[in-house]
mmCIF file of C-alpha atoms in Angstrom:
data_model
loop_
_atom_site.group_PDB
_atom_site.id
_atom_site.type_symbol
_atom_site.label_atom_id
_atom_site.label_comp_id
_atom_site.label_asym_id
_atom_site.label_seq_id
_atom_site.Cartn_x
_atom_site.Cartn_y
_atom_site.Cartn_z
ATOM 1 C CA UNK A 12 165.177 -82.598 -28.368
ATOM 2 C CA UNK A 13 165.353 -85.685 -26.145
ATOM 3 C CA UNK A 14 163.647 -83.856 -23.276
ATOM 4 C CA UNK A 15 160.864 -82.583 -25.554
ATOM 5 C CA UNK A 16 160.281 -86.010 -27.047
ATOM 6 C CA UNK A 17 160.201 -87.797 -23.688
ATOM 7 C CA UNK A 18 158.011 -85.241 -21.935
ATOM 8 C CA UNK A 19 155.593 -84.451 -24.757
ATOM 9 C CA UNK A 20 155.002 -88.135 -25.535
ATOM 10 C CA UNK A 21 154.301 -88.882 -21.894
ATOM 11 C CA UNK A 22 152.098 -85.808 -21.407
ATOM 12 C CA UNK A 23 150.053 -86.582 -24.525
ATOM 13 C CA UNK A 24 149.473 -90.129 -23.289
ATOM 14 C CA UNK A 25 148.559 -88.919 -19.783
ATOM 15 C CA UNK A 26 146.160 -86.293 -21.143
ATOM 16 C CA UNK A 27 144.403 -88.800 -23.402
ATOM 17 C CA UNK A 28 144.044 -91.304 -20.545
ATOM 18 C CA UNK A 29 142.777 -88.600 -18.168
ATOM 19 C CA UNK A 30 140.206 -87.323 -20.652
ATOM 20 C CA UNK A 31 139.020 -90.889 -21.283
ATOM 21 C CA UNK A 32 138.733 -91.526 -17.525
ATOM 22 C CA UNK A 33 136.695 -88.365 -16.926
ATOM 23 C CA UNK A 34 134.503 -88.995 -19.972
ATOM 24 C CA UNK A 35 133.749 -92.543 -18.770
ATOM 25 C CA UNK A 36 133.025 -91.366 -15.239
ATOM 26 C CA UNK A 37 130.612 -88.698 -16.499
ATOM 27 C CA UNK A 38 128.875 -91.184 -18.796
ATOM 28 C CA UNK A 39 128.511 -93.621 -15.892
ATOM 29 C CA UNK A 40 126.536 -91.062 -13.896
ATOM 30 C CA UNK A 41 123.400 -92.044 -15.830
ATOM 31 C CA UNK A 42 122.222 -88.464 -15.824
ATOM 32 C CA UNK A 43 120.602 -87.475 -19.119
ATOM 33 C CA UNK A 44 121.066 -83.832 -18.232
ATOM 34 C CA UNK A 45 124.738 -84.021 -17.240
ATOM 35 C CA UNK A 46 125.888 -81.728 -20.053
ATOM 36 C CA UNK A 47 123.216 -79.141 -19.177
ATOM 37 C CA UNK A 48 124.211 -79.456 -15.528
ATOM 38 C CA UNK A 49 127.904 -78.852 -16.256
ATOM 39 C CA UNK A 50 127.813 -76.188 -18.979
ATOM 40 C CA UNK A 51 128.363 -72.892 -17.206
ATOM 41 C CA UNK A 52 129.084 -74.591 -13.860
ATOM 42 C CA UNK A 53 132.217 -72.585 -13.078
ATOM 43 C CA UNK A 54 132.794 -74.387 -9.797
ATOM 44 C CA UNK A 55 132.943 -77.727 -11.632
ATOM 45 C CA UNK A 56 135.195 -76.307 -14.361
ATOM 46 C CA UNK A 57 137.613 -74.926 -11.755
ATOM 47 C CA UNK A 58 137.703 -78.300 -10.019
ATOM 48 C CA UNK A 59 138.239 -80.118 -13.320
ATOM 49 C CA UNK A 60 141.054 -77.777 -14.407
ATOM 50 C CA UNK A 61 142.850 -78.083 -11.069
ATOM 51 C CA UNK A 62 142.481 -81.881 -11.088
ATOM 52 C CA UNK A 63 143.637 -82.044 -14.721
ATOM 53 C CA UNK A 64 146.850 -80.159 -13.923
ATOM 54 C CA UNK A 65 147.628 -82.643 -11.166
ATOM 55 C CA UNK A 66 146.601 -85.683 -13.225
ATOM 56 C CA UNK A 67 149.039 -84.644 -15.941
ATOM 57 C CA UNK A 68 151.848 -84.324 -13.415
ATOM 58 C CA UNK A 69 151.616 -87.831 -11.967
ATOM 59 C CA UNK A 70 151.986 -91.402 -13.145
ATOM 60 C CA UNK A 71 150.409 -92.878 -10.000
ATOM 61 C CA UNK A 72 147.193 -94.700 -10.917
ATOM 62 C CA UNK A 73 145.653 -94.484 -7.447
ATOM 63 C CA UNK A 74 146.250 -90.741 -7.302
ATOM 64 C CA UNK A 75 144.613 -90.339 -10.719
ATOM 65 C CA UNK A 76 141.619 -92.345 -9.482
ATOM 66 C CA UNK A 77 141.418 -90.104 -6.421
ATOM 67 C CA UNK A 78 141.425 -87.025 -8.662
ATOM 68 C CA UNK A 79 138.719 -88.494 -10.902
ATOM 69 C CA UNK A 80 136.592 -89.267 -7.831
ATOM 70 C CA UNK A 81 137.000 -85.676 -6.651
ATOM 71 C CA UNK A 82 135.953 -84.289 -10.031
ATOM 72 C CA UNK A 83 132.817 -86.433 -10.202
ATOM 73 C CA UNK A 84 131.959 -85.837 -6.541
ATOM 74 C CA UNK A 85 132.287 -82.089 -7.041
ATOM 75 C CA UNK A 86 129.302 -82.032 -9.406
ATOM 76 C CA UNK A 87 126.550 -82.344 -6.820
ATOM 77 C CA UNK A 88 128.639 -81.556 -3.781
ATOM 78 C CA UNK A 89 127.283 -79.133 -1.219
ATOM 79 C CA UNK A 90 130.866 -78.286 -0.246
ATOM 80 C CA UNK A 91 131.766 -74.645 -0.623
ATOM 81 C CA UNK A 92 134.314 -73.829 -3.332
ATOM 82 C CA UNK A 93 137.051 -72.946 -0.836
ATOM 83 C CA UNK A 94 136.811 -76.376 0.756
ATOM 84 C CA UNK A 95 136.906 -78.102 -2.652
ATOM 85 C CA UNK A 96 140.037 -76.140 -3.545
ATOM 86 C CA UNK A 97 141.687 -77.075 -0.249
ATOM 87 C CA UNK A 98 140.785 -80.732 -0.785
ATOM 88 C CA UNK A 99 142.234 -80.657 -4.303
ATOM 89 C CA UNK A 100 145.399 -79.046 -2.952
ATOM 90 C CA UNK A 101 145.686 -81.860 -0.413
ATOM 91 C CA UNK A 102 145.365 -84.459 -3.177
ATOM 92 C CA UNK A 103 148.153 -82.674 -5.016
ATOM 93 C CA UNK A 104 150.383 -82.562 -1.959
ATOM 94 C CA UNK A 105 149.693 -85.999 -0.514
ATOM 95 C CA UNK A 106 151.244 -89.207 -1.779
ATOM 96 C CA UNK A 107 149.319 -92.395 -2.434
ATOM 97 C CA UNK A 108 150.584 -93.629 0.920
ATOM 98 C CA UNK A 109 149.068 -90.563 2.609
ATOM 99 C CA UNK A 110 145.636 -91.465 1.224
ATOM 100 C CA UNK A 111 145.935 -95.129 2.238
ATOM 101 C CA UNK A 112 147.004 -94.163 5.757
ATOM 102 C CA UNK A 113 144.173 -91.635 6.054
ATOM 103 C CA UNK A 114 141.547 -94.173 4.991
ATOM 104 C CA UNK A 115 143.047 -96.748 7.370
ATOM 105 C CA UNK A 116 143.038 -94.409 10.374
ATOM 106 C CA UNK A 117 139.498 -93.253 9.643
ATOM 107 C CA UNK A 118 138.236 -96.666 10.825
ATOM 108 C CA UNK A 119 141.181 -98.908 11.735
ATOM 109 C CA UNK A 120 139.072 -101.508 13.555
ATOM 110 C CA UNK A 121 136.865 -102.043 10.509
ATOM 111 C CA UNK A 122 139.849 -102.146 8.130
ATOM 112 C CA UNK A 123 141.661 -104.743 10.279
ATOM 113 C CA UNK A 124 138.515 -106.813 10.795
ATOM 114 C CA UNK A 125 137.871 -106.783 7.029
ATOM 115 C CA UNK A 126 141.451 -108.023 6.587
ATOM 116 C CA UNK A 127 140.679 -111.003 8.845
ATOM 117 C CA UNK A 128 142.275 -109.776 12.077
ATOM 118 C CA UNK A 129 140.504 -110.484 15.369
ATOM 119 C CA UNK A 130 141.077 -107.181 17.109
ATOM 120 C CA UNK A 131 139.484 -108.473 20.319
ATOM 121 C CA UNK A 132 142.400 -110.890 20.783
ATOM 122 C CA UNK A 133 144.100 -109.669 24.012
ATOM 123 C CA UNK A 134 147.539 -110.940 22.968
ATOM 124 C CA UNK A 135 147.455 -109.251 19.580
ATOM 125 C CA UNK A 136 150.429 -106.904 19.340
ATOM 126 C CA UNK A 137 150.994 -105.237 15.995
ATOM 127 C CA UNK A 138 153.066 -102.225 15.081
ATOM 128 C CA UNK A 139 151.432 -99.478 13.038
ATOM 129 C CA UNK A 140 153.538 -100.642 10.097
ATOM 130 C CA UNK A 141 152.286 -104.231 10.480
ATOM 131 C CA UNK A 142 148.661 -103.120 10.742
ATOM 132 C CA UNK A 143 148.855 -101.054 7.570
ATOM 133 C CA UNK A 144 150.694 -103.837 5.713
ATOM 134 C CA UNK A 145 147.956 -106.308 6.716
ATOM 135 C CA UNK A 146 145.280 -104.005 5.344
ATOM 136 C CA UNK A 147 147.316 -103.145 2.213
ATOM 137 C CA UNK A 148 149.328 -106.327 1.543
ATOM 138 C CA UNK A 149 150.719 -105.071 -1.768
ATOM 139 C CA UNK A 150 152.344 -102.041 -0.140
ATOM 140 C CA UNK A 151 155.676 -102.085 1.636
ATOM 141 C CA UNK A 152 155.341 -99.613 4.492
ATOM 142 C CA UNK A 153 158.166 -97.680 6.086
ATOM 143 C CA UNK A 154 157.019 -96.785 9.608
ATOM 144 C CA UNK A 155 159.163 -93.635 9.595
ATOM 145 C CA UNK A 156 157.092 -92.418 6.631
ATOM 146 C CA UNK A 157 153.896 -93.164 8.533
ATOM 147 C CA UNK A 158 155.161 -90.900 11.335
ATOM 148 C CA UNK A 159 155.770 -88.092 8.803
ATOM 149 C CA UNK A 160 152.317 -88.652 7.314
ATOM 150 C CA UNK A 161 150.633 -88.594 10.728
ATOM 151 C CA UNK A 162 152.378 -85.301 11.464
ATOM 152 C CA UNK A 163 151.204 -83.911 8.093
ATOM 153 C CA UNK A 164 147.622 -84.875 8.889
ATOM 154 C CA UNK A 165 147.799 -83.420 12.376
ATOM 155 C CA UNK A 166 149.197 -80.140 10.986
ATOM 156 C CA UNK A 167 146.445 -79.995 8.367
ATOM 157 C CA UNK A 168 143.698 -80.652 10.921
ATOM 158 C CA UNK A 169 142.824 -84.120 9.624
ATOM 159 C CA UNK A 170 143.921 -85.978 12.760
ATOM 160 C CA UNK A 171 142.700 -85.193 16.240
ATOM 161 C CA UNK A 172 145.880 -86.399 17.915
ATOM 162 C CA UNK A 173 149.546 -86.320 17.022
ATOM 163 C CA UNK A 174 150.822 -89.383 18.849
ATOM 164 C CA UNK A 175 149.578 -92.795 17.849
ATOM 165 C CA UNK A 176 150.056 -96.153 19.457
ATOM 166 C CA UNK A 177 148.673 -99.490 18.423
ATOM 167 C CA UNK A 178 146.570 -99.926 21.573
ATOM 168 C CA UNK A 179 144.423 -96.888 20.846
ATOM 169 C CA UNK A 180 144.292 -97.585 17.107
ATOM 170 C CA UNK A 181 141.985 -100.562 17.634
ATOM 171 C CA UNK A 182 139.504 -98.600 19.682
ATOM 172 C CA UNK A 183 138.758 -95.579 17.519
ATOM 173 C CA UNK A 184 139.655 -93.658 14.427
ATOM 174 C CA UNK A 185 141.722 -90.511 14.594
ATOM 175 C CA UNK A 186 140.202 -88.515 11.816
ATOM 176 C CA UNK A 187 138.425 -85.205 12.320
ATOM 177 C CA UNK A 188 135.159 -84.181 10.685
ATOM 178 C CA UNK A 189 136.991 -82.366 7.893
ATOM 179 C CA UNK A 190 139.008 -85.545 7.245
ATOM 180 C CA UNK A 191 135.765 -87.482 6.904
ATOM 181 C CA UNK A 192 134.500 -84.887 4.406
ATOM 182 C CA UNK A 193 137.787 -85.127 2.499
ATOM 183 C CA UNK A 194 137.597 -88.933 2.378
ATOM 184 C CA UNK A 195 134.044 -88.737 1.044
ATOM 185 C CA UNK A 196 135.163 -86.196 -1.582
ATOM 186 C CA UNK A 197 137.981 -88.432 -2.871
ATOM 187 C CA UNK A 198 136.207 -91.795 -2.652
ATOM 188 C CA UNK A 199 134.176 -93.273 -5.472
ATOM 189 C CA UNK A 200 130.520 -93.056 -4.510
ATOM 190 C CA UNK A 201 128.493 -96.131 -5.347
#
């Protein structure tokens, strides 16, 4: 009885919050024909159902936002269904830290510059952990986890290289074209 009460209360709350989030996102699209566009759109429904399952299984706000972005971005996406399903599976499998690291490594120079770091400074020596903590000051980063994450991305084809060092990080991003598509799919479009 305790298990049922704890889980069902939490799941009901999560479901209500998820439905409210999706409803708000769809209303914000400012598309008078959104209902007509979505009724019978089996690709969208599949994406929504898969994202809903994952949203109900997590308490992480950033992951829920990522899922909501994916759902909304799937509406007019030219991505084929297989790619959408793979992207949704990655969201399910990746932690919030995975997503932060991926976005960071997509354009590390820009992220560091936006955080107030002069990357042209020749004496600047930062570890990967320090760089990520500068960009995401509210996150405590364990560099050993970053190594695991980098290996995950390399295995999934999102990174073009397996080994990272801080010297190269400043000069270019490491993400592949499919990583860039994935980032666009999970990022709120303005």
